[in-house]
Amino acid sequence: MARSVTTNRKHANTVLAWGVGLLIFFPILWTILTSFKTEAQAIASPPVFLNFDWTLENYAIVQERSDYMRFLWNSVIIAGGSTLLGVIIAVPAAWSMAFVPSKRTKDILLWMLSTKMLPAVGVLYPIYLIFIRLGLLDSRVGLVIVIMLINLPIIVWMLYTYFREIPGEILEAARMDGATLREEILYVLTPMAIPGIASTILLNIILAWNEAFWTLNLTAARAAPLTAFIASYSSPEGLFYAKLSAASTMAIAPILILGWFSQKQLVRGLTFGAVK
Amino acid sequence: MGRITLDNVTKSFGPVQVIPPLNLTIEDGEFTVFVGPSGCGKSTLLRLIAGLEDVSSGEIRIDRQDATHVPPAKRGLAMVFQSYALYPHMSVRRNIAFPLRMAKMDQAEIDRRVNSAAEVLNLGDYLDRRPGQLSGGQRQRVAIGRAIVREPAAFLFDEPLSNLDAALRVGMRLEISELHERLRTTMIYVTHDQVEAMTMADKIVVLRAGVIEQVGSPLELYRTPRNLFVAGFIGSPRMNLIEGPEAERRGAHTIGIRPEHIEVTEGPGAWSGTVGVAEHLGSDTFFHVHETGLAETITVRAGGEVGFDHGDRIHLTPREDLIHRFGADGLRFE
Amino acid sequence: MATQHSRSAARFMMAPAVILLLGWMLVPLTMTLWFSFKKYLPLRGGDLGWVGFDNYVRFVSSSSFWPAVQATLVIVLGVLVVTVCLGVLLAILLDQPMWGQGVVRILVIAPFFVMPTVSALVWKNMFMDPVNGLFAHLWKAFGAEPISWLSEASLFSIILIVSWQWLPFATLILLTAIQSLDSEQLEAAEMDGAPVLKRFWYIILPHLSRAITVVVLIQTIFLLSIFAEIFVTTQGSFGTRTLTYLIYQRVLESQNVGLGSAGGVYAIILANIVAIFLMRIVGRNLDA
Ligand SMILES: Nc1ncnc2c1ncn2[C@@H]1O[C@H](COP(=O)(O)OP(=O)(O)OP(=O)(O)O)[C@@H](O)[C@H]1O
Ligand SMILES: [Mg+2]
């Protein structure tokens, strides 16, 4: 009796949760489906759900007309480059904070996190001006630097929390064994922290990939990543639903896949440890 | 070669002075044990010698060379940590080889040394495992292996056995002692287990609050403790300390008598009391005796065949020649 | 584990990160402050000298200021209410035993990984378009007149889009918090005969209060500066001009840098007020 009540409840939960889940996921599903329709089918009335002639032509056209690969490449460079640069700068900093803590460590960490909260629009013009002066406007280098800087606090923070879980005695053992600081970090700390470093990289690639304030405001044609490329559909071209969908699908697919691996890190990285 | 000298060494953490000025010499080849209650600064002292902490003042010399500001890697010492501190991502072989790789030794020599260390420590079958796949005792042997391949001037052990269960601890204790017999290298060993101290040490250093209370061989400390603290700390069960008329009668402020130096009889004796708890260990019996008028409890160690029980009225007779006398300042005098 | 040597190594290794972030913070901030006291029109004469607090006064007394404050508040509060309420419900639902929990979780979280420009455009065109959008079809199917969402119900539409993006974040964090709730406590309450609502009110909600606070604070900081969603949908028209968007327009569109910078300083102050509360919580957790 009690058993059937709980199974019934499980059935009900399952139906409800799947219903809600699919509802939330529906816009993404719809976009993916539409990307395989012809333009006519995409705006058919009433809308067609699955019973249409599947086609790949939208993907071909998007690539052909707008040189999609270039935007994709820009996104890869900017997201990957900013994350790697950030990690290279953050690993030593996180090492210091985790293993040689001082009275000021906590303050420095909090201060770093607080720079993340600086509203971008408040410093838009200065950055814009600096970029013009340095010839960085619409350059990938410029964006790599800016995106690295806005994510650096999160990278330092995440690495710090992962490093703190590593017992300091192991690093001391390495020091006794004759490892220099560089060897200690390279041969002992980094391999031990690989899962943490990988998670950090994953989450920050996602954040950088989706960043849409600086990428929109600091790029034009040359260095524009996918965020800016998609934004260009906001004008009349957006009426071509199938092509918009194809472009969108290509822009979100890689990160959607990465994102599914990073659920846990999301909580750790974005709440700064305030929720455990 | 490993003669280690501490000359007026002090250590403060912020405003707290954990080690007041301290002088100590550890002779080459000696097995020295630091004992003392928790928090007395044993680990700190060891880490100062290792170079993992800076001294606040004073000088550390290793083989007559000033090593005060030499980084840990250059001091030629090896350390075995309480948590073993093995590199979890490396196989046992690579763990043991790590210090040699850091020293840029050539591969053939590394292999030779790793294999011979593995043989000494019975690790041959485990060389390709990760530390996570080993038992506590095996991990401890890997940690020791990693220390011996470097052929260091001295070994530093920080409570290496405290994570092991009792039986294993006895075994490892013997292994470390044997290792010392074979290598004849200086070893400094931190523990708060006075049985380890007594059985392993050539020389025991008793610490309290960063101050050396006494330095000496195990038997010296047992026979002639310098003061009340050492008397109470060395020996198990603890020495009975008695104040009052009984002490005054012997011209002392406090007298001390070890449980094994009191004779228990049914018939007449110097003192009398009631058995509280009787602990029968088989070989020995410990009596905790109350209502003696001397101290709260007097502990007595008798043979296993002595069969008093709770509530029995008994008589106690100390061996007069083995009574320790202490002055009001806590120091022992003859 | 601290010798003089390792401490100085630590300082040295922390230096790049600290110096970069210090520069990233101080240089633009100083420039914004500097510009905010100037009449500075790059396209119409450039630097026209110091004007004191003129820009600050003009920014708040301009006719677009209060509507912008209102739009910002409506959007931020609207999204917070929607995401927190739905997030709590969803987290509780996802915490129940069911088949295919992992897959449902993935479905729910997915929107967070969609780049803002994509989600805004997809919603704008494929759902909210008055002619070809799915909503229009749905409305027609029920015989209703399709709504031109982004002009007639502009704020609601923006709230919908942004909530969709942030609901996964709220859900995920609240789910993490719920999972740390001792299930025995709930079972005990159930044994005591506490009805579902009472259990929710007296046990689950108090347990979640801290997580909710964190969600609110973090989302507020990000929501105060949403940009792409408005940039590709309404461009700030139909009453959707938030403070962020207003400042952006002042600075880059009308190139009134002095005025925009004064607005920027306001935005920074506002964000810092929220950040202080957040940092308090983070700081307390760092000690533990
Ligand atoms: N890094 C540090 N900062 C501040 N105080 C410290 C630090 N390390 C140790 N201490 C203090 O120094 C004193 C001695 O510590 P130490 O670890 O040397 O004790 P111990 O004798 O090894 O104790 P145990 O037997 O518990 O290991 C303690 O009071 C401890 O609180
Ligand atoms: Mg210790």
XYZ file of C-alpha atoms and ligand atoms in Angstrom, chain B residues 42-43 82 158-159 190, ligand 2:
7
model
C 57.509 19.951 18.932
C 56.369 20.274 15.347
C 52.298 12.607 9.913
C 56.746 14.251 12.749
C 54.526 11.775 14.569
C 58.602 13.854 17.244
Mg 52.649 18.495 15.972
